[in-house]
PDB file of C-alpha atoms and ligand atoms in Angstrom:
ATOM      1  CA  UNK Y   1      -4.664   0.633  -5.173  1.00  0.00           C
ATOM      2  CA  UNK Y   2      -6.280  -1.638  -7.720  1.00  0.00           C
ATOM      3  CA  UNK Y   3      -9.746  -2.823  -6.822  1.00  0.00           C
ATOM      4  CA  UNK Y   4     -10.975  -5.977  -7.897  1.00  0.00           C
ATOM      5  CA  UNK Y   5     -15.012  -6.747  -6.306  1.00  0.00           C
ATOM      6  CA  UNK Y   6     -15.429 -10.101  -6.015  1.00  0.00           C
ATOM      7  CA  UNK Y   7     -19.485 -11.874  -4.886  1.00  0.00           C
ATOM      8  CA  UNK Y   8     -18.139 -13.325  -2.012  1.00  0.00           C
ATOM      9  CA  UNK Y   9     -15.687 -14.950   0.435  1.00  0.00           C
ATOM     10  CA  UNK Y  10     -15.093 -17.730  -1.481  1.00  0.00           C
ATOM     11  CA  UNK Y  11     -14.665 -15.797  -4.853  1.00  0.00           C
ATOM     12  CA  UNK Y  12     -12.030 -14.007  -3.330  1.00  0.00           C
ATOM     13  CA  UNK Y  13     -10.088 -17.102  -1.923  1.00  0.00           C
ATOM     14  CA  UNK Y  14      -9.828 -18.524  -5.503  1.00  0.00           C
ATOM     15  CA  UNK Y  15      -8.849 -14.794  -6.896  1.00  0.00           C
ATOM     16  CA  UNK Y  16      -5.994 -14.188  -4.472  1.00  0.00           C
ATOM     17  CA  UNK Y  17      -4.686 -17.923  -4.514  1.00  0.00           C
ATOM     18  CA  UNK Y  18      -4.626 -17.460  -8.145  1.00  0.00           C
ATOM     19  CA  UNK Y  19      -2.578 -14.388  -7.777  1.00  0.00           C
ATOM     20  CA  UNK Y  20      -0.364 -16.065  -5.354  1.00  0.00           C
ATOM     21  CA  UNK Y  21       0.353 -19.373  -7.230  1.00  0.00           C
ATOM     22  CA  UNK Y  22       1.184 -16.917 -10.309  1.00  0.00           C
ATOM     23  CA  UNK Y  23       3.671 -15.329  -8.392  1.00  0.00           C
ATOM     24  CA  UNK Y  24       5.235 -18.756  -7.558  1.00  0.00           C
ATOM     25  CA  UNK Y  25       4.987 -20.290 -10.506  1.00  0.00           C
ATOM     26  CA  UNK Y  26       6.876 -16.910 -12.094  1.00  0.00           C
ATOM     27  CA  UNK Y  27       9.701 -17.082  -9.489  1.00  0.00           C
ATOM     28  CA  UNK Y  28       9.426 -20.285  -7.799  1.00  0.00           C
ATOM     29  CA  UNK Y  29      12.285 -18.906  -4.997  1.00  0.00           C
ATOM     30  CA  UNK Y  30       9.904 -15.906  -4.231  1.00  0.00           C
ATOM     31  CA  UNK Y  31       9.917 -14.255  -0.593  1.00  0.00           C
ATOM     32  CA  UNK Y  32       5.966 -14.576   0.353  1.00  0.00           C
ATOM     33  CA  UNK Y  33       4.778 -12.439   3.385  1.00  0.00           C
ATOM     34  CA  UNK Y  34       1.700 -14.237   4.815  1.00  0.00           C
ATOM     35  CA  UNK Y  35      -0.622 -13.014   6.968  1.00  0.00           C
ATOM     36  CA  UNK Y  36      -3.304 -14.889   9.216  1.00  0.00           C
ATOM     37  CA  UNK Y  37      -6.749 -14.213  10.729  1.00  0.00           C
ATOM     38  CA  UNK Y  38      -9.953 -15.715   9.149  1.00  0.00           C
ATOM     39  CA  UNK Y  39      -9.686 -13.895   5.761  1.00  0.00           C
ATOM     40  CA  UNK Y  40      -6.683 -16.085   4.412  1.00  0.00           C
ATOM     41  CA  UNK Y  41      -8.037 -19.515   5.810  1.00  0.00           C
ATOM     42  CA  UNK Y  42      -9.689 -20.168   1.988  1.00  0.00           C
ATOM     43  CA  UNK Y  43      -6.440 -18.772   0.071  1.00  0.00           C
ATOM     44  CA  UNK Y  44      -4.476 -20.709   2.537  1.00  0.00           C
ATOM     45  CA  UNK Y  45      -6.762 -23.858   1.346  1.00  0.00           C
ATOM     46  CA  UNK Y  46      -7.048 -23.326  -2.212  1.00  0.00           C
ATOM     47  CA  UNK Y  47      -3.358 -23.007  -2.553  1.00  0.00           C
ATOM     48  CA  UNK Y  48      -3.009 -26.444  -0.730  1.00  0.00           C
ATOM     49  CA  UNK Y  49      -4.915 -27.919  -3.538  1.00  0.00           C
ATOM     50  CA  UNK Y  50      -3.067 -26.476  -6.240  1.00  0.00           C
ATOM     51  CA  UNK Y  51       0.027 -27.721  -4.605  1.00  0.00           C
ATOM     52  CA  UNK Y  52      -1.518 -31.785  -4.303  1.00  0.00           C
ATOM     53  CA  UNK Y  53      -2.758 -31.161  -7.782  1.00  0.00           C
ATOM     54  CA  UNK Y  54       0.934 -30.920  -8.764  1.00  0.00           C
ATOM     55  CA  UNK Y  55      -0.231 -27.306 -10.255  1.00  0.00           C
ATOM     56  CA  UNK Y  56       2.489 -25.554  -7.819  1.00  0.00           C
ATOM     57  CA  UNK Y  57       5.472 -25.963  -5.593  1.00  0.00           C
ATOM     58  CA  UNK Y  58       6.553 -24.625  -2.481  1.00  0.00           C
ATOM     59  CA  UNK Y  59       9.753 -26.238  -2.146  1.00  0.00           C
ATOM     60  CA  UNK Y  60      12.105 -22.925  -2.658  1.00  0.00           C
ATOM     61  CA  UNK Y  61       9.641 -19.885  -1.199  1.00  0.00           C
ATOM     62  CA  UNK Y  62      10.702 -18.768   1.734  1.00  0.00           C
ATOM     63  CA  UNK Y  63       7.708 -17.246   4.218  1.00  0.00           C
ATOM     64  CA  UNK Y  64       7.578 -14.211   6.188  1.00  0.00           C
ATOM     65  CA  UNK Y  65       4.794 -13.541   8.356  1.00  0.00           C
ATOM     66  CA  UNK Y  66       3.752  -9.842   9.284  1.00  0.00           C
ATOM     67  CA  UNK Y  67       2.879 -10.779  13.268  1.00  0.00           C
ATOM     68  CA  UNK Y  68       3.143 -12.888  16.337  1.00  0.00           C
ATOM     69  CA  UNK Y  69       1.661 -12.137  19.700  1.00  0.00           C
ATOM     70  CA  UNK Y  70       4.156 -11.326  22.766  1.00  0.00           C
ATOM     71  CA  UNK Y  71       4.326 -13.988  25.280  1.00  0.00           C
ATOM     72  CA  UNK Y  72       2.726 -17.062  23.233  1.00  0.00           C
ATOM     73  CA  UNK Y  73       5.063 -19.816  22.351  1.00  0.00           C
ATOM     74  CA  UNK Y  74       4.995 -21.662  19.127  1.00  0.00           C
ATOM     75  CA  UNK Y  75       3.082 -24.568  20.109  1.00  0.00           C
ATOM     76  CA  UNK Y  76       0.566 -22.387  21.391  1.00  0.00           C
ATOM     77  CA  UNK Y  77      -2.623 -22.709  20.155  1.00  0.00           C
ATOM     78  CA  UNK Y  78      -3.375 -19.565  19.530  1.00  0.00           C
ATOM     79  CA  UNK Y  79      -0.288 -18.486  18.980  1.00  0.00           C
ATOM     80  CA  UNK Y  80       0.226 -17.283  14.579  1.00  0.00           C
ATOM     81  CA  UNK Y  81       3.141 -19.926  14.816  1.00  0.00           C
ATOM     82  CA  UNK Y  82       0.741 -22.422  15.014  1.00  0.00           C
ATOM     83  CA  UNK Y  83      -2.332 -20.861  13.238  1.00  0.00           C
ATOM     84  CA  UNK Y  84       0.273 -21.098  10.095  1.00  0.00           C
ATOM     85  CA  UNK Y  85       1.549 -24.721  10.578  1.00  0.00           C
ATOM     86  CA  UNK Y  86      -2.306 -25.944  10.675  1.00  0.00           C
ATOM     87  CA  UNK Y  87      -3.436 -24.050   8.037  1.00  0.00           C
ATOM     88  CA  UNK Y  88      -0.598 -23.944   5.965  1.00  0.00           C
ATOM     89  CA  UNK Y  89       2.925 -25.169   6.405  1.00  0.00           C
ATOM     90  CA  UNK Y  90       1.975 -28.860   7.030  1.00  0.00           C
ATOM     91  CA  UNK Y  91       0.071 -29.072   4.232  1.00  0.00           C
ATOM     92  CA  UNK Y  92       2.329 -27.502   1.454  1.00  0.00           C
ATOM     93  CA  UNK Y  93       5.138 -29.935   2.963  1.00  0.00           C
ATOM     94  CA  UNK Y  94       7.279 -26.560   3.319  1.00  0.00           C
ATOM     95  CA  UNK Y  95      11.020 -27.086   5.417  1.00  0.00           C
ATOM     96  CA  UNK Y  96      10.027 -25.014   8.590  1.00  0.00           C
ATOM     97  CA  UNK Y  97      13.428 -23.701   8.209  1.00  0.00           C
ATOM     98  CA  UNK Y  98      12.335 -21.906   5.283  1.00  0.00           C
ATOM     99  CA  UNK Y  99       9.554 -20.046   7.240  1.00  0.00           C
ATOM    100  CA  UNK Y 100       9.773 -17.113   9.545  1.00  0.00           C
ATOM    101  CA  UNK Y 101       8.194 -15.126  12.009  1.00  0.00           C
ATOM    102  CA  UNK Y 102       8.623 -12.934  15.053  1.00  0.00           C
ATOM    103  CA  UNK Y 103       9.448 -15.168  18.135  1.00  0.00           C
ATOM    104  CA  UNK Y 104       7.029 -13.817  20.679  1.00  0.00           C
ATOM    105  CA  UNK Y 105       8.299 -16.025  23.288  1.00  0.00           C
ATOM    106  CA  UNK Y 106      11.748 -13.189  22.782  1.00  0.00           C
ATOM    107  CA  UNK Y 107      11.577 -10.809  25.591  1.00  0.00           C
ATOM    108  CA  UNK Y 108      14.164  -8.591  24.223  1.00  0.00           C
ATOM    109  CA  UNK Y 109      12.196  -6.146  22.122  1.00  0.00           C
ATOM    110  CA  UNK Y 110      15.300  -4.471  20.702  1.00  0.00           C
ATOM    111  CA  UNK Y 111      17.145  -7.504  19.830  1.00  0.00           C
ATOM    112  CA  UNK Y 112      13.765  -9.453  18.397  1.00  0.00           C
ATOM    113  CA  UNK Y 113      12.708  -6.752  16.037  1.00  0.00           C
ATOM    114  CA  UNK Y 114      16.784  -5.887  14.617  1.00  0.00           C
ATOM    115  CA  UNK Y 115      16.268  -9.864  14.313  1.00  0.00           C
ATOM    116  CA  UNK Y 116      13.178 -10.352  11.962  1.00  0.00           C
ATOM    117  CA  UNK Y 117      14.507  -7.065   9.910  1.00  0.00           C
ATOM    118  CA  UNK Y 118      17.649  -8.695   9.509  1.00  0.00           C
ATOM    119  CA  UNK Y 119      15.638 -11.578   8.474  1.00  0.00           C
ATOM    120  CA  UNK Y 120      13.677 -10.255   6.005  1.00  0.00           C
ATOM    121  CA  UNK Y 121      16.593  -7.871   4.539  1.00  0.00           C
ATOM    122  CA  UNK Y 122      18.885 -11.427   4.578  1.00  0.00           C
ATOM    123  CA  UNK Y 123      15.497 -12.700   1.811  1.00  0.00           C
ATOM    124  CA  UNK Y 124      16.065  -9.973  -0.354  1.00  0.00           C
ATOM    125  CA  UNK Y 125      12.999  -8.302   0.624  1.00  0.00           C
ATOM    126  CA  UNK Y 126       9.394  -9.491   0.009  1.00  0.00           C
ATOM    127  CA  UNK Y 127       8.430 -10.171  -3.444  1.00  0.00           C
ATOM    128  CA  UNK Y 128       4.300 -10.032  -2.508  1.00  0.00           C
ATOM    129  CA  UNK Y 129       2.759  -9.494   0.480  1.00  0.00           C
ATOM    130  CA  UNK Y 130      -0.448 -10.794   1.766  1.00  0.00           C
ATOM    131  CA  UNK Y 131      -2.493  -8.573   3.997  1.00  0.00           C
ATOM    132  CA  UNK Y 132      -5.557  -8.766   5.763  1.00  0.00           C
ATOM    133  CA  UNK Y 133      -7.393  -5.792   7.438  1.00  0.00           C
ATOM    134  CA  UNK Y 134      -8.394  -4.938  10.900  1.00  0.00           C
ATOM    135  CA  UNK Y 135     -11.876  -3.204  11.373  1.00  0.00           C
ATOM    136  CA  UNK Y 136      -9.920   0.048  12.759  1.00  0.00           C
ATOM    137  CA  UNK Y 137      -8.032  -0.437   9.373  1.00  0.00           C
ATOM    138  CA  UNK Y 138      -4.828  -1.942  10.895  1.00  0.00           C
ATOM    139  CA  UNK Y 139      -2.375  -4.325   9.159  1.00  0.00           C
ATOM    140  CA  UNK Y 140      -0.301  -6.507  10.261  1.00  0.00           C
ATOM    141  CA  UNK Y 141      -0.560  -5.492  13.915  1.00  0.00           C
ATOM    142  CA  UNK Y 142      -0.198  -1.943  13.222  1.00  0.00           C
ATOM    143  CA  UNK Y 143      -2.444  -0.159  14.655  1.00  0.00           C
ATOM    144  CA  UNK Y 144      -3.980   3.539  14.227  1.00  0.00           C
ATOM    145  CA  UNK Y 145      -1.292   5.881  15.210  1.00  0.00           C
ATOM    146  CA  UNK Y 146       0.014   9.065  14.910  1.00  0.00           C
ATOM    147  CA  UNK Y 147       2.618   8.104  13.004  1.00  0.00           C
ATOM    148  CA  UNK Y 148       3.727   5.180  10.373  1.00  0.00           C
ATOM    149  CA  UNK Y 149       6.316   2.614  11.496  1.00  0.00           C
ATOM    150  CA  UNK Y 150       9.556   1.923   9.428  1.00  0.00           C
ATOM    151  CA  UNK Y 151      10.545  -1.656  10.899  1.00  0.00           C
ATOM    152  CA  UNK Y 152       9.707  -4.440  13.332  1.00  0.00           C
ATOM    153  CA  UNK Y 153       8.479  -3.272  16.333  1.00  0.00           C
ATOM    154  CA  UNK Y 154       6.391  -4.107  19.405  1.00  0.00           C
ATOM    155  CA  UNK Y 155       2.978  -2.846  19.599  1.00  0.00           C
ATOM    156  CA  UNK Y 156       0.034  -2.671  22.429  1.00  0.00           C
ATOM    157  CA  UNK Y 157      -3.218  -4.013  21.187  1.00  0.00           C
ATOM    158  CA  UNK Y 158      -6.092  -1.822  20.853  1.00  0.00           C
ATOM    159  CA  UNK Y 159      -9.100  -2.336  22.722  1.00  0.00           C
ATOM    160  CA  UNK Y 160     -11.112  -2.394  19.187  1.00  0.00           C
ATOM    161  CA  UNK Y 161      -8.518  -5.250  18.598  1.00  0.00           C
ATOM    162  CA  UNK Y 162      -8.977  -7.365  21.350  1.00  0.00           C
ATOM    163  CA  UNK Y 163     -12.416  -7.256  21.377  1.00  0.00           C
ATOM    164  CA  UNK Y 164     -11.855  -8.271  17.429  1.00  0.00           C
ATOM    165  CA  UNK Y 165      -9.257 -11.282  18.569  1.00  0.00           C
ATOM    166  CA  UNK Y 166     -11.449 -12.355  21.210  1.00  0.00           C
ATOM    167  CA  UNK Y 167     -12.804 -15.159  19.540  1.00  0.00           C
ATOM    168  CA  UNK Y 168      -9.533 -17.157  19.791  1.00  0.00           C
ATOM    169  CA  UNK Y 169      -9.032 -17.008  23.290  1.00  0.00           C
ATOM    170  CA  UNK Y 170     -11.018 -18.208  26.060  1.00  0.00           C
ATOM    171  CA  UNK Y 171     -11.950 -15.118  27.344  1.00  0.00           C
ATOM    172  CA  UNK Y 172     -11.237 -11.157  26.581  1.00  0.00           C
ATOM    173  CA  UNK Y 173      -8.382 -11.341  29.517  1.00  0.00           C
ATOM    174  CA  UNK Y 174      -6.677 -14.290  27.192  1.00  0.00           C
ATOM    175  CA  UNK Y 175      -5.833 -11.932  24.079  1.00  0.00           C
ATOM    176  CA  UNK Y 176      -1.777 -10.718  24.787  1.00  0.00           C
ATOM    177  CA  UNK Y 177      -1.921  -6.902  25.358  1.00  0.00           C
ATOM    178  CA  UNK Y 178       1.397  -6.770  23.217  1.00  0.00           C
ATOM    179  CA  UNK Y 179       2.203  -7.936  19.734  1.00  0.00           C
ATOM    180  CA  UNK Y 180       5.375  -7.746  17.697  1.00  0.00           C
ATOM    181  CA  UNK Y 181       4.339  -6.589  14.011  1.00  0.00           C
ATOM    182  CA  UNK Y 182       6.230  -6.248  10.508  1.00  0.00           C
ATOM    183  CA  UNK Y 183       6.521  -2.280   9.814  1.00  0.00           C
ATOM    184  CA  UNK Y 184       4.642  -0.544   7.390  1.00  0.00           C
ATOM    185  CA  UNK Y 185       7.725   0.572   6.075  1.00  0.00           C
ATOM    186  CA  UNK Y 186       8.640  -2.623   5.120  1.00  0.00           C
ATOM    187  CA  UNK Y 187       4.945  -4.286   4.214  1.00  0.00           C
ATOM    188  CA  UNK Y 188       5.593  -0.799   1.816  1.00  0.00           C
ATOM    189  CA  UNK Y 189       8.968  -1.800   0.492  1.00  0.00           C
ATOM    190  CA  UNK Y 190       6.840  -5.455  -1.251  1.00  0.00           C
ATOM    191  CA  UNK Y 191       7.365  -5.521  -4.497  1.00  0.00           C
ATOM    192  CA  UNK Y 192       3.436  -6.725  -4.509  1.00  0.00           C
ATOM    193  CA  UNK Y 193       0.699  -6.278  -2.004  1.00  0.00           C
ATOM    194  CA  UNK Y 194      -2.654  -8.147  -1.806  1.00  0.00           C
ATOM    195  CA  UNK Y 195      -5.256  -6.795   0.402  1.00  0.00           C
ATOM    196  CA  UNK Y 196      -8.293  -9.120   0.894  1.00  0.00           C
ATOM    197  CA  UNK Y 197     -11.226  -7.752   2.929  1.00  0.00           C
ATOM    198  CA  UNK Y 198     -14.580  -9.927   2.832  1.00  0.00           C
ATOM    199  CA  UNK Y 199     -17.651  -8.697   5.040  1.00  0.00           C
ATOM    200  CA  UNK Y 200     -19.299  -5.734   6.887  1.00  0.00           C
ATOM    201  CA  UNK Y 201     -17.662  -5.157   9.520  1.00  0.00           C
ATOM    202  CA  UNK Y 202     -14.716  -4.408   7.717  1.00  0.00           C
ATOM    203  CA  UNK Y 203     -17.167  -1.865   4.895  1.00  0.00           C
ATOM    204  CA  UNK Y 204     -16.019   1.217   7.061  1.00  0.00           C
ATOM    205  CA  UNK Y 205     -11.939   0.354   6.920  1.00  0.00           C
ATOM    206  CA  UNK Y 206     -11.961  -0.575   3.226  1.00  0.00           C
ATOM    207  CA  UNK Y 207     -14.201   3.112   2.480  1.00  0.00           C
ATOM    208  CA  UNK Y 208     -11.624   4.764   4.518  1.00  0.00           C
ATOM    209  CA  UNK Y 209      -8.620   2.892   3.299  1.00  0.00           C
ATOM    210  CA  UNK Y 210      -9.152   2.899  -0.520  1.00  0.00           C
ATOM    211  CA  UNK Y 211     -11.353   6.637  -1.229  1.00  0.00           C
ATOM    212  CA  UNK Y 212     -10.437   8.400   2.227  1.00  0.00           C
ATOM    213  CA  UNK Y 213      -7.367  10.563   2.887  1.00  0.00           C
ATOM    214  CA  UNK Y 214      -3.707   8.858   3.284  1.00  0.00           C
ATOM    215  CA  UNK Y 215      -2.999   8.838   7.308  1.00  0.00           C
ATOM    216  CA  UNK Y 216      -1.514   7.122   9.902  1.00  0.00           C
ATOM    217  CA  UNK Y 217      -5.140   7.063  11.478  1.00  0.00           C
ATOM    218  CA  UNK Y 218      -6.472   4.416   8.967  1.00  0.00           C
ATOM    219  CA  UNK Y 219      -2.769   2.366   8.225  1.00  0.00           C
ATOM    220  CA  UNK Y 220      -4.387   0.580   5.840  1.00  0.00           C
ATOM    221  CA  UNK Y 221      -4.905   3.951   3.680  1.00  0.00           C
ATOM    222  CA  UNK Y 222      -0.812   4.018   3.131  1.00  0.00           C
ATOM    223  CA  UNK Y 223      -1.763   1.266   0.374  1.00  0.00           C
ATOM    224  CA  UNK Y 224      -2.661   4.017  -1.550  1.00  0.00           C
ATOM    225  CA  UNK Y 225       0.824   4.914  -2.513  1.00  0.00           C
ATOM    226  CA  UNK Y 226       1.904   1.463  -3.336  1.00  0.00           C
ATOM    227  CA  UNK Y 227       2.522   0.879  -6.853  1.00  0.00           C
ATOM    228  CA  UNK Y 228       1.148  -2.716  -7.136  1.00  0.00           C
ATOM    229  CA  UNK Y 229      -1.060  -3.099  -4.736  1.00  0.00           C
ATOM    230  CA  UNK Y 230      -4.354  -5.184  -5.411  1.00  0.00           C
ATOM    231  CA  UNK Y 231      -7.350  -5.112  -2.899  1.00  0.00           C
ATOM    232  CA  UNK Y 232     -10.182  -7.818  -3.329  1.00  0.00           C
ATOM    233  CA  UNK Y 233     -12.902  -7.460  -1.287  1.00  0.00           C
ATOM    234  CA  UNK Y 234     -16.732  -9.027  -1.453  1.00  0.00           C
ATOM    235  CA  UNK Y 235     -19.754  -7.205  -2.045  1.00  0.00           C
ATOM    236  CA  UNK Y 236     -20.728  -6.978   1.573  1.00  0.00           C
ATOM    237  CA  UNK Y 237     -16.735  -5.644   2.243  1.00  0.00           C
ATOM    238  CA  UNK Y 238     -17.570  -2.939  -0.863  1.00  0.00           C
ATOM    239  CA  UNK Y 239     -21.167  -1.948   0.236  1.00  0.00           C
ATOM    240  CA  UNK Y 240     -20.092   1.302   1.895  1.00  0.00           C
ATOM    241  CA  UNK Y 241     -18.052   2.813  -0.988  1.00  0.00           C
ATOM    242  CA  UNK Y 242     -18.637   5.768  -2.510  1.00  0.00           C
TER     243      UNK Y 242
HETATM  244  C1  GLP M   1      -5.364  -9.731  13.229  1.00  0.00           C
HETATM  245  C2  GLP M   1      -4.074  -9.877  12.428  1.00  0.00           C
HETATM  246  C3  GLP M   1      -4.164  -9.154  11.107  1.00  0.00           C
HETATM  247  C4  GLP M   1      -5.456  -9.512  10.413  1.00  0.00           C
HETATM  248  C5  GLP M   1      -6.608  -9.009  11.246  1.00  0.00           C
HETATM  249  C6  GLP M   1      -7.970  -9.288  10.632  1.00  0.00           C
HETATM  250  O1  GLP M   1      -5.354  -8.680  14.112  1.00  0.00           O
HETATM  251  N1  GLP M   1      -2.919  -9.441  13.127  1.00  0.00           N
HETATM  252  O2  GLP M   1      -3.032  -9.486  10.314  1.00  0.00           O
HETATM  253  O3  GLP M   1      -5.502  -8.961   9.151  1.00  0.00           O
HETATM  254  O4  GLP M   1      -6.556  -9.641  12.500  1.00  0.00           O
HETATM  255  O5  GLP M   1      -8.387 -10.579  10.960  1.00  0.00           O
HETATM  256  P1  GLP M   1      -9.570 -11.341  10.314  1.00  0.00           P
HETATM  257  O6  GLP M   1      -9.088 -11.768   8.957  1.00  0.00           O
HETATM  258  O7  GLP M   1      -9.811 -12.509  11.206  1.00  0.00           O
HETATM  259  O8  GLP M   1     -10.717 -10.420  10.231  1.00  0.00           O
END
């Protein structure tokens, strides 16, 4: 995994927008897997003002996201659904129809995850991924574990997690114990993966995930073995490495 230390959290919204609009601008029909949280808020609005600068279009991506939470709707507030039309969708004008992610509201597990898989497959695959990382080092919503996931599939929270996710919710009880998530299998199968970590708290999960050993433990350590994968983190994400 490629590192590339940026100052700060707003140094690494312009570097990873700039990634992304080169991507788009290369193959303007590319498969983007998106990711939310606070890290890509700045990429997310950087990218909006390439696109009303006329720099880029959106018109012909499609969008997969890695997540959704079990049992929130789309017009949830809280639910990713609606985290991406806010901070994203709306403003780049893109069809809806064009943009995908698990329906947590879909109480069949089985049939939701062979669903998004098929979705994803049906795109051709992801062309670059966009990740974020959790302070226990998870991605998407997949969490430490003994093993690493192939495909979709529905996960339970850890407490480290909730407590994280907190902040969204009225109270702790609010977060949704359950989660479907994009595999790692498939976040693996990208043809190009960008990693952004900025601050602290996430020091110990970028150590562990870019100079510690490859396991299921840290998920974010599997990035390792990608062949283009880019990680840019901020001084204060990059103060604990070795
Ligand atoms: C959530 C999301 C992840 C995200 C992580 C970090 O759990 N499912 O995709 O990367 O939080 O979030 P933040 O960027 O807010 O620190």
């Amino acid at each position: 995994m490629k590192l590339i230390r940026v100052t700060d959290y707003e140094e690494m919204s312009r570097k990873a927008a700039e990634i992304i609009a080169e991507q788009v601008k290369e193959k303007p029909e590319s498969c983007l897997g998106l990711a939310t949280g606070e890290t890509p808020v700045g990429t997310y609005r950087e990218l909006v003002h390439y696109r009303n600068e006329g720099k880029i279009s959106f018109e012909r991506v499609h969008t997969v996201n890695l997540d959704e939470y079990c049992g929130l709707s789309a017009d949830d507030r809280q639910s990713y659904r609606y985290y991406m039309k806010t901070n994203f969708f709306d403003a780049i004008g893109i069809d809806p129809a064009r943009t995908f992610l698990p329906d947590g509201m879909n109480t069949d597990v089985e049939a939701e995850c062979s669903r998004y898989d098929r979705v994803i497959e049906g795109l051709g695959g992801i062309d670059l991924q966009l990740l974020g990382i959790g302070r226990n080092g998870h991605i998407g919503f997949n969490e430490p574990a003994s093993y690493f996931s192939k495909g979709t599939h529905c996960v339970t929270l850890t407490e480290s997690t909730i407590e994280a996710n907190k902040r969204y919710f009225a109270s702790a009880e609010e977060v949704p114990r359950k989660a479907y998530t994009m595999g790692i299998g498939t976040i693996m199968a990208a043809k190009k993966i960008l990693l952004l970590a900025s601050g602290r708290e996430k020091a110990d999960a970028v150590r562990a995930s870019l100079q510690g050993e490859v396991t299921p433990e840290m998920p974010a350590s599997i990035l390792q073995f990608h062949r283009d994968a880019v990680l840019i983190a901020d001084e204060e994400a990059c103060s604990k490495l070795n």
